[in-house]
Each structure stands twice: as structure tokens, then as C-alpha cells.
Coordinates of C-alpha atoms and ligand atoms in Angstrom, one line a residue:
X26 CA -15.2 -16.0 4.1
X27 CA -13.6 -15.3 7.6
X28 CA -10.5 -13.9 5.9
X29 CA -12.2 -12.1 3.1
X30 CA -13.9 -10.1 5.4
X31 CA -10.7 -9.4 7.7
X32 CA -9.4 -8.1 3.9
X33 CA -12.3 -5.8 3.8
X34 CA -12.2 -4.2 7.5
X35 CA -8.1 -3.6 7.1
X36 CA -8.6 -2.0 4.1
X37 CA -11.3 0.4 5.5
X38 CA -9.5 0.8 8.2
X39 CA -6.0 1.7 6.2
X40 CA -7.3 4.4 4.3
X41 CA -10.1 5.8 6.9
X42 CA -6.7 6.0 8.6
X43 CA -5.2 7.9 5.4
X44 CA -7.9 9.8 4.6
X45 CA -7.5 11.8 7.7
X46 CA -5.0 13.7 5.9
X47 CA -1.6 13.8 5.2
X48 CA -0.6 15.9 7.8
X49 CA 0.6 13.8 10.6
X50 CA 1.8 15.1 14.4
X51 CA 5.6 15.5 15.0
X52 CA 6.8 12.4 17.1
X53 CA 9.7 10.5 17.6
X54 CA 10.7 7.0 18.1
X55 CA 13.8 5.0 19.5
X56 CA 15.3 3.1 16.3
X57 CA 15.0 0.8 14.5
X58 CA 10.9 2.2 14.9
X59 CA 7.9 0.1 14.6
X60 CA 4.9 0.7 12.7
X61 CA 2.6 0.1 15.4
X62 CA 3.5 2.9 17.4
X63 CA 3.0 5.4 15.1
X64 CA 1.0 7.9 15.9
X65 CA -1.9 9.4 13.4
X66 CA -2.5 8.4 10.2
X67 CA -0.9 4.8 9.4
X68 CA 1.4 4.7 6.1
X69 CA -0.7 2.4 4.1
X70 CA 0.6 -0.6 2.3
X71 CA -2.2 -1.7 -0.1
X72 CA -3.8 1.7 -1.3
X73 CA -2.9 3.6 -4.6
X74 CA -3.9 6.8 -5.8
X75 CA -7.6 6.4 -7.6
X76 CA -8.8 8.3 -10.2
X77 CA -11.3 10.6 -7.8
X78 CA -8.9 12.0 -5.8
X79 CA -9.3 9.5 -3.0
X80 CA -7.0 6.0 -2.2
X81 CA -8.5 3.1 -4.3
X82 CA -7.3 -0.6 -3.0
X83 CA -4.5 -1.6 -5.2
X84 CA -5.6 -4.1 -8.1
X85 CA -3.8 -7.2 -8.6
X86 CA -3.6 -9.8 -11.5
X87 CA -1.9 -12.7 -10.8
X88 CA 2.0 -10.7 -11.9
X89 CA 3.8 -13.3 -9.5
X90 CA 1.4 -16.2 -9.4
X91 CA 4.1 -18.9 -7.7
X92 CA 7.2 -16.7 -7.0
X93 CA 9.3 -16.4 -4.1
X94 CA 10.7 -13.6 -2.5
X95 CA 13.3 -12.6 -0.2
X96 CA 12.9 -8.4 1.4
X97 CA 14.6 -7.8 4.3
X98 CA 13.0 -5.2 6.4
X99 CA 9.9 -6.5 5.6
X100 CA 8.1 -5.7 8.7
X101 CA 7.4 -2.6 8.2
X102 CA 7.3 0.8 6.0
X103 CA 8.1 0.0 2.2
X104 CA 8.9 -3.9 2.7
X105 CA 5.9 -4.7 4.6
X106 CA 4.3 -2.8 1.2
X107 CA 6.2 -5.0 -0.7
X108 CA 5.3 -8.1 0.9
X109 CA 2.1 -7.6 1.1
X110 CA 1.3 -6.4 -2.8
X111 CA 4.0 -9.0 -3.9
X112 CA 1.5 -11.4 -1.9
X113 CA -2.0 -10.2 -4.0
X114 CA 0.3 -10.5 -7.0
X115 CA 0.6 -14.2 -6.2
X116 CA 3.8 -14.6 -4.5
X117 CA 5.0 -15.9 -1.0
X118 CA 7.7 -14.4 0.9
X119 CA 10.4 -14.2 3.8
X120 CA 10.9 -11.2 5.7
X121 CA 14.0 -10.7 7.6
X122 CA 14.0 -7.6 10.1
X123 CA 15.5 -6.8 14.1
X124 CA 14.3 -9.0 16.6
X125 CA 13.5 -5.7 18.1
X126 CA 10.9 -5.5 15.3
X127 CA 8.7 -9.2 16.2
X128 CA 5.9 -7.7 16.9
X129 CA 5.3 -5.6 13.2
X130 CA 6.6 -8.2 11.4
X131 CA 3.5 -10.8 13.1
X132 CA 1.3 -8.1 11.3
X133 CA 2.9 -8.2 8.0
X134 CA 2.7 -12.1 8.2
X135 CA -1.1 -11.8 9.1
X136 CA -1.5 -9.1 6.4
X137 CA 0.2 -11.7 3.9
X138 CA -2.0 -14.3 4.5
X139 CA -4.9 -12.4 4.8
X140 CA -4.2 -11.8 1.1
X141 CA -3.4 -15.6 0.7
X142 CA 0.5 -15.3 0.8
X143 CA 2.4 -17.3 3.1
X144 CA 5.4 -15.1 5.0
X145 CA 8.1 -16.6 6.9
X146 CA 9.5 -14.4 9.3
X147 CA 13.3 -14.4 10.4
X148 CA 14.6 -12.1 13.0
X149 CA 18.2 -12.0 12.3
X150 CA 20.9 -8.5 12.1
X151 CA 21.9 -8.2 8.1
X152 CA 24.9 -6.5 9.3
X153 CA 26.9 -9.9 9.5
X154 CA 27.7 -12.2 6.4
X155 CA 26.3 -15.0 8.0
X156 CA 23.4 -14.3 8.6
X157 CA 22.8 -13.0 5.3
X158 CA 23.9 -16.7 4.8
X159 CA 21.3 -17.8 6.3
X160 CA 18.8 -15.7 5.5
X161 CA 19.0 -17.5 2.0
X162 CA 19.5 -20.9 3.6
X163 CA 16.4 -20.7 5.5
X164 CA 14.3 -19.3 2.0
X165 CA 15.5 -22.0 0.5
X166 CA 14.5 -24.5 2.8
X167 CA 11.1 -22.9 3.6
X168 CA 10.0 -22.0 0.1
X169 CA 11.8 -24.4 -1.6
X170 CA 14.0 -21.9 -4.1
X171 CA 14.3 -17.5 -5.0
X172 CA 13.3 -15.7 -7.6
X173 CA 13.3 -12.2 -6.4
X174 CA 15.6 -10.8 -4.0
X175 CA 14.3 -7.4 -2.2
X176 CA 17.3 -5.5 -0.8
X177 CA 15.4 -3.1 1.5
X178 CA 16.6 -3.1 5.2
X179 CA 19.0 0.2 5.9
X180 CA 19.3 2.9 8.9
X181 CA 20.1 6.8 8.9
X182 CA 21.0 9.0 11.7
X183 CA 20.8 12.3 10.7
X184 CA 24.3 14.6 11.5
X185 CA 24.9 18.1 9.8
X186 CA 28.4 18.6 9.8
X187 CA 31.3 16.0 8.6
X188 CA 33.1 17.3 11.5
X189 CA 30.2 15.7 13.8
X190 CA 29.9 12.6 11.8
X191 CA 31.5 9.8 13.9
X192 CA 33.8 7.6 12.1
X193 CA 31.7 4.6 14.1
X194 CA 28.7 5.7 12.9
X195 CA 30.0 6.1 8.9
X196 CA 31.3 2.6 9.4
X197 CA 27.9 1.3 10.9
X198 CA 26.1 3.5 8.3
X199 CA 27.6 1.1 5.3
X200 CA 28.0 -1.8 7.3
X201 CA 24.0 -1.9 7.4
X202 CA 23.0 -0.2 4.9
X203 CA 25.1 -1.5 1.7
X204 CA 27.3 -4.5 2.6
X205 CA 24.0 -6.9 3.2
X206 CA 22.9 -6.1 -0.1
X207 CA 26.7 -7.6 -1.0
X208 CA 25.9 -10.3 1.0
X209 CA 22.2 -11.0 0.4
X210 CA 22.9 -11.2 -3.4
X211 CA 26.4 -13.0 -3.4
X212 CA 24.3 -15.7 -1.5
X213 CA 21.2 -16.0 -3.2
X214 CA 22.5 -15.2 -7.5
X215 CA 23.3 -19.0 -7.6
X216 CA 20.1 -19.9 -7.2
X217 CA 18.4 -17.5 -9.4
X218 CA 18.0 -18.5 -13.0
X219 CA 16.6 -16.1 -15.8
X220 CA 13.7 -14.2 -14.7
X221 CA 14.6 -14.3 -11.4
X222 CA 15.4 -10.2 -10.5
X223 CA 17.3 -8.5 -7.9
X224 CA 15.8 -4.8 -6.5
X225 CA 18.0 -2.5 -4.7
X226 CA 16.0 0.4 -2.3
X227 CA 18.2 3.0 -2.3
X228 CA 17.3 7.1 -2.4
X229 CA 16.4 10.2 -3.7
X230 CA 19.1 11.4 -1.4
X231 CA 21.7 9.4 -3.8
X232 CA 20.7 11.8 -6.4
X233 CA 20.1 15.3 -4.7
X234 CA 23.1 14.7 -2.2
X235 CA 21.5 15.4 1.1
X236 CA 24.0 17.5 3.6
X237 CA 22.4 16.0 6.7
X238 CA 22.5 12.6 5.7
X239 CA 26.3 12.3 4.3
X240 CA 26.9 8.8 5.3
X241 CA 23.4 7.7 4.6
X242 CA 23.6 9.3 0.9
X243 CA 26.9 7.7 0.0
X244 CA 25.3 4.2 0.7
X245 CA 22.3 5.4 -1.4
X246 CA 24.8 6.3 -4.2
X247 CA 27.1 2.9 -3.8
X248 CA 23.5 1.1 -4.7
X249 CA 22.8 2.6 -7.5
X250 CA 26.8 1.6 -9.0
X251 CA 26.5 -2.0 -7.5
X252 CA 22.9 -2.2 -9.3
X253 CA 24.8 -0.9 -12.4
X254 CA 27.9 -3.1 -11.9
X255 CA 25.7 -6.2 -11.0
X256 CA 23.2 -6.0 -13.8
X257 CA 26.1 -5.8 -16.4
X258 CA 27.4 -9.2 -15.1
X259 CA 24.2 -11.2 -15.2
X260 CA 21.8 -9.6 -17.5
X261 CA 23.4 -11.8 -20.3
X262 CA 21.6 -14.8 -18.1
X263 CA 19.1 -13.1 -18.1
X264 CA 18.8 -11.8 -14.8
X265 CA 17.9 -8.3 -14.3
X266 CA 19.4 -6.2 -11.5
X267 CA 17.4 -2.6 -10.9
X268 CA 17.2 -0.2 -8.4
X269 CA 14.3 2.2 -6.6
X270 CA 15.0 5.4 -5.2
X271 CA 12.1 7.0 -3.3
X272 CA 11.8 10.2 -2.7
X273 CA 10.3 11.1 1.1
X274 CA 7.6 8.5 2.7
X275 CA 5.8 8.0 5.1
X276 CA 7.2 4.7 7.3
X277 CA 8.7 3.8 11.1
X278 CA 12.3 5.1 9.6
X279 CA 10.8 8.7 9.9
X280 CA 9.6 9.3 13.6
X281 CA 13.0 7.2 14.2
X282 CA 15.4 9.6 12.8
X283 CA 14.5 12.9 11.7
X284 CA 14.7 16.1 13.3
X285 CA 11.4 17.6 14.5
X286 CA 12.2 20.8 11.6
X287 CA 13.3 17.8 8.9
X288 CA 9.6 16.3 9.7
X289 CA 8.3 19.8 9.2
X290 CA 9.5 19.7 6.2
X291 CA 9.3 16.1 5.2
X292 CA 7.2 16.5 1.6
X293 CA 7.6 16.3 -2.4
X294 CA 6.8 18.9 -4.8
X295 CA 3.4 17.0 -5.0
X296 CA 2.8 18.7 -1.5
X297 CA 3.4 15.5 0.1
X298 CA 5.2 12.6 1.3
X299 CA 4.7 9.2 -0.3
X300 CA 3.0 6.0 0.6
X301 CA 4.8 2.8 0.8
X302 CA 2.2 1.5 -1.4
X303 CA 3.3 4.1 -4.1
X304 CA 6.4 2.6 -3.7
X305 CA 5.7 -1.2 -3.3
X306 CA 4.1 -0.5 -6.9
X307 CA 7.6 -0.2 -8.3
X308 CA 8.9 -3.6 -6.7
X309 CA 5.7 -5.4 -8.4
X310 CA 6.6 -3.7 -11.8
X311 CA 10.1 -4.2 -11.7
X312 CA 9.7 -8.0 -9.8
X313 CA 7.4 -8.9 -12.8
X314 CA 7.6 -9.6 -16.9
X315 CA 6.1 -6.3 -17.8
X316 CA 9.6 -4.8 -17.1
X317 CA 11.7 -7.6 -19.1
X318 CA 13.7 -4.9 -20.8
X319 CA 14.7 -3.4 -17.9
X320 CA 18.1 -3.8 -16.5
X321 CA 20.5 -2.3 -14.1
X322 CA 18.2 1.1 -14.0
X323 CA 16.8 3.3 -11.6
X324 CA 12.8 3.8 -10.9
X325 CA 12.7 7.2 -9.4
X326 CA 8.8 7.7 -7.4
X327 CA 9.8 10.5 -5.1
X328 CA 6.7 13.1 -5.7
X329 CA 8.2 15.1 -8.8
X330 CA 11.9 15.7 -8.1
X331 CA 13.5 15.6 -11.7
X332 CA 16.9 13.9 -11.6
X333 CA 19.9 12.3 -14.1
X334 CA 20.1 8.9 -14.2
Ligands
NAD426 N1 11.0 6.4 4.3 C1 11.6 7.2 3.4 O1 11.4 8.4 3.3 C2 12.6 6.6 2.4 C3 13.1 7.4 1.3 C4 14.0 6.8 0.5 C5 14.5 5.5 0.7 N2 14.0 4.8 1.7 C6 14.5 3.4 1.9 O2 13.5 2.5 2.1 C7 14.0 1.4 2.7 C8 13.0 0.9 3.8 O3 12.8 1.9 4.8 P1 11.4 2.4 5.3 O4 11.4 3.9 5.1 O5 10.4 1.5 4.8 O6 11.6 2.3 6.9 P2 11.4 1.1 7.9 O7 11.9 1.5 9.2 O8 10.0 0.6 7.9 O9 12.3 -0.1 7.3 C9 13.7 -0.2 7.5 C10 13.9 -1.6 8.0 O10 15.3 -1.9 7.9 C11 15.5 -3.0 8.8 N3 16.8 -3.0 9.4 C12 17.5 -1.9 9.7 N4 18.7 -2.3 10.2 C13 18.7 -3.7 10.2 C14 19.7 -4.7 10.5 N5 20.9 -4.4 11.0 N6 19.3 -6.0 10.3 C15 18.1 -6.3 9.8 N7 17.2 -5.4 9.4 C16 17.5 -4.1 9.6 C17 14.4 -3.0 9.8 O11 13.7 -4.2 9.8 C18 13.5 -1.8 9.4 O12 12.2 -2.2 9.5 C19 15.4 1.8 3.2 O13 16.3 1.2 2.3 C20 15.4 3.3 3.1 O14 16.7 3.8 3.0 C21 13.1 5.3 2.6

């Protein structure tokens, strides 16, 4: 009873939050960003677009009942979305985020279980093999197996010119950004069996090639090929390999690394940024059965930008 109404008061809370408007102050944040510091309306994680206009509490029946999930950078933005929809849909989950980043990813783990999920937190940096190693040791031995694997964690700095763009930083860029998801699935595909799906987060910005974000959008773009390349090797096992690419929203990643002009102008042709609900929507979709016939594609919920592929 305790935790149902702890349910209800977040939710009011969440979109009373929201419903304040979409237009949120300029700030800035020292990366990697935390949720909890944002400042004005909080990116909401559990409320869809209703039919009246308004934010409606997202409905859930039962798509995931016993699953198991690994997203890293679940603690905040679009994976703490994920993990908490993923959880209403009936599934339990281990987040994997900074150590920098305890403190969100304790409110994603109460938000879980508010919702009746259980969510294992690891602090650990995806950058190096090994712990991307262990990452999938430790879901095995807390959840007892995998059947979806959440590629989500990634960085951006932005830089305008190649000439400015540090070869450290390019290197960094990729090491965090792409290689995990290389590691992460390497690791965990043994133990998937069919069903199971992989989900790559990757961009907009693969698609529209965004200047200020060079090294950034070739990560996004080397996603979309290894979602390609991966699907074709295990869809015949019946595993299915996809990839999201969001267009802007509204997370930590923001305050963290845009430009006070790039948050000026951070919106959609909707007229406005995304919610990492929106997005978490395509994770459920593409996590569950209803997209069995989808393989090694691209789910594209970036506010009306029309793209290839
Ligand atoms: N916010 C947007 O506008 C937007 C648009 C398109 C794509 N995306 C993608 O969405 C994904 C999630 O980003 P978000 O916007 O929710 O922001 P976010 O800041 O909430 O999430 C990013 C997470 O990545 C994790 N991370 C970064 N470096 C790491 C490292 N070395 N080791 C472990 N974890 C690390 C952090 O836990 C961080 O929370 C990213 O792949 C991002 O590229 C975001």
C-alpha cells in the first residue's frame, strides 16, 4: 500500500514537474551530469504523450513478465527510462554507470522497485574490456541469466572545427562511446538464446551528420553498421540485434555538454525536445515479441526529422 502510494506521489510529481513547460533555463553541468541537479522541469521517465494534450502515465501489460536486463547508463536520462518502463513491463535489471553517478543511480533503483522491479546497481567505467567482463559476470550471478542487453552509456564534447578536435578526445570519444557496446555484447551473446535482443542507442546525429559533434557522430554512425553487421550473424538464432536513434532530449547529457546557443536551440520540428520516456517506449517495443520481425533496423523517435535508413 506504502509503495503504491509512493507510485502515485512520483508520478504527480514527474509531470507537475513537466507540465511546467518545456522551456527549461540554460545551465550547465560538470560531466558525466546527474539528474538530480537539474534545474527546472525534470525529464520524465514514466509519462507518454495522452490523447488530451497532456502526459498520461505510461500503461504497461506484462511485455517482459520475467526478463532480465542489462543498460548501462541506467542511472539517468534514457536508461533510467528504460529501466524503469522495462521494470512495469515485468522485467528486472542491472544498471552500470560512473561511480561519479551513485547517487542517481539509488533513485533509479528506488524508482525500479517502487514499480516492483528489482535493479542491481554496478558502478564500474565501460571504457575497459573487463569491466564490461564483468558487468555480465555480475548479471549473471545476480539475476541468474540475460535476455536483453541495453547498450546505452556514451559521452560528447562538443568541438566545431576538425582542426580543434583533439586526437585524445576522438580516441576517448570511441573508446566510450562504441567499443563497450563491442565488449558488452561479445560478453553477454553466449548467453542469450532466441528471443533474447540486443538494442544499440545511437543518434539522430548518425543520420544528419552533426558539424559540432564530429567524433560523437562517427560513433553514432559505427552503431548503426555494427547493429547491421551483428544482427546478420545471429538473427538466424534467432536473436534480434536493433538500434535507436533519438533525435534531441531532455537528460543530464544536455546541461553537461552543450553550448549555451546549442541549448537555445536544442528542439525537433515538433517544437520540442523529447522525453526519455518517448524514447524508453522504443526499448520496450523493440525488447518485446510485438517486434519479432524486426532485425538489425533502426527506430528513429527524434520529433519529425525524416531520414534514410
Ligand atoms: N539526450 C539526447 O539528446 C540524446 C540524443 C540522441 C542520442 N542520445 C543517446 O542516449 C544515450 C543516453 O544518454 P542520455 O541522453 O540519456 O544522457 P545521460 O547522461 O543520462 O546518460 C549517459 C550515461 O552514460 C554513462 N556513461 C558515460 N561514460 C561512461 C563510462 N565511461 N562508463 C560507464 N558509464 C558511462 C553515464 O552513466 C551516463 O549516465 C547515449 O547513448 C546518447 O548518445 C541522447
Amino acid at each position: 500500500m506504502e509503495a503504491a502510494k509512493n507510485v502515485i506521489k512520483n508520478a504527480k510529481s514527474e509531470v507537475s514537474q513537466f507540465q511546467a513547460g518545456h522551456e527549461v533555463p540554460i545551465q550547465h553541468q560538470q560531466l558525466p551530469g546527474l539528474q538530480s541537479e537539474i534545474q527546472g522541469p525534470k525529464p520524465t521517465s514514466t509519462h507518454v504523450p495522452g490523447e488530451d494534450g497532456g502526459y498520461a502515465k505510461y500503461k504497461a501489460a506484462g511485455k517482459l513478465q520475467g526478463k532480465k536486463a542489462i543498460i548501462t547508463g541506467g542511472d539517468s536520462g534514457i536508461g533510467r527510462a528504460v529501466a524503469i518502463l522495462f521494470a512495469m513491463e515485468g522485467a528486472d535489471s542491472l544498471i552500470a554507470y560512473l561511480p561519479e553517478e551513485e547517487t542517481d543511480a539509488q533513485e533509479t533503483q528506488k524508482r525500479v522497485e517502487q514499480h516492483g522491479g528489482k535493479c542491481y546497481l554496478l558502478s564500474t567505467d565501460v571504457r575497459q574490456k573487463e569491466n564490461c567482463k564483468h558487468i555480465v559476470d555480475v548479471a549473471l550471478e545476480k539475476m541468474g541469466g540475460i535476455n536483453i542487453v541495453v547498450n546505452n552509456a556514451a559521452t560528447q564534447t562538443m568541438i566545431q572545427k576538425i582542426t580543434d578536435l583533439t586526437e585524445d578526445q576522438w580516441v576517448d570519444t570511441f573508446n566510450t562511446n562504441i567499443h563497450p557496446y563491442f565488449y558488452l555484447s561479445k560478453y553477454a551473446i553466449p548467453h542469450l538464446k532466441a528471443g533474447d535482443t540486443i538494442i544499440n542507442n545511437a543518434s539522430v546525429n548518425a543520420y544528419i551528420g552533426r558539424p559540432d559533434l564530429l567524433d560523437y557522430t562517427s560513433t553514432k554512425g559505427a552503431i548503426i553498421s555494427f547493429t547491421r553487421g551483428l544482427s546478420n550473424q545471429y538473427v538466424g538464432q534467432g536473436i534480434r540485434v536493433n538500434a535507436i536513434c533519438p533525435g534531441p532530449v531532455w537528460t543530464p547529457l544536455i546541461p553537461a555538454t552543450m553550448t549555451k546557443e546549442a541549448q537555445d536551440q536544442f528542439t525537433s520540428p515538433m517544437g520540442r525536445p523529447g522525453q526519455p520516456s518517448e524514447i524508453a517506449t522504443c526499448f520496450v517495443f523493440l525488447a518485446s515479441s510485438d517486434s519479432s520481425m524486426i532485425s538489425g533496423q533502426s527506430l528513429h523517435p527524434n520529433g519529425g526529422v525524416v531520414v534514410n535508413g
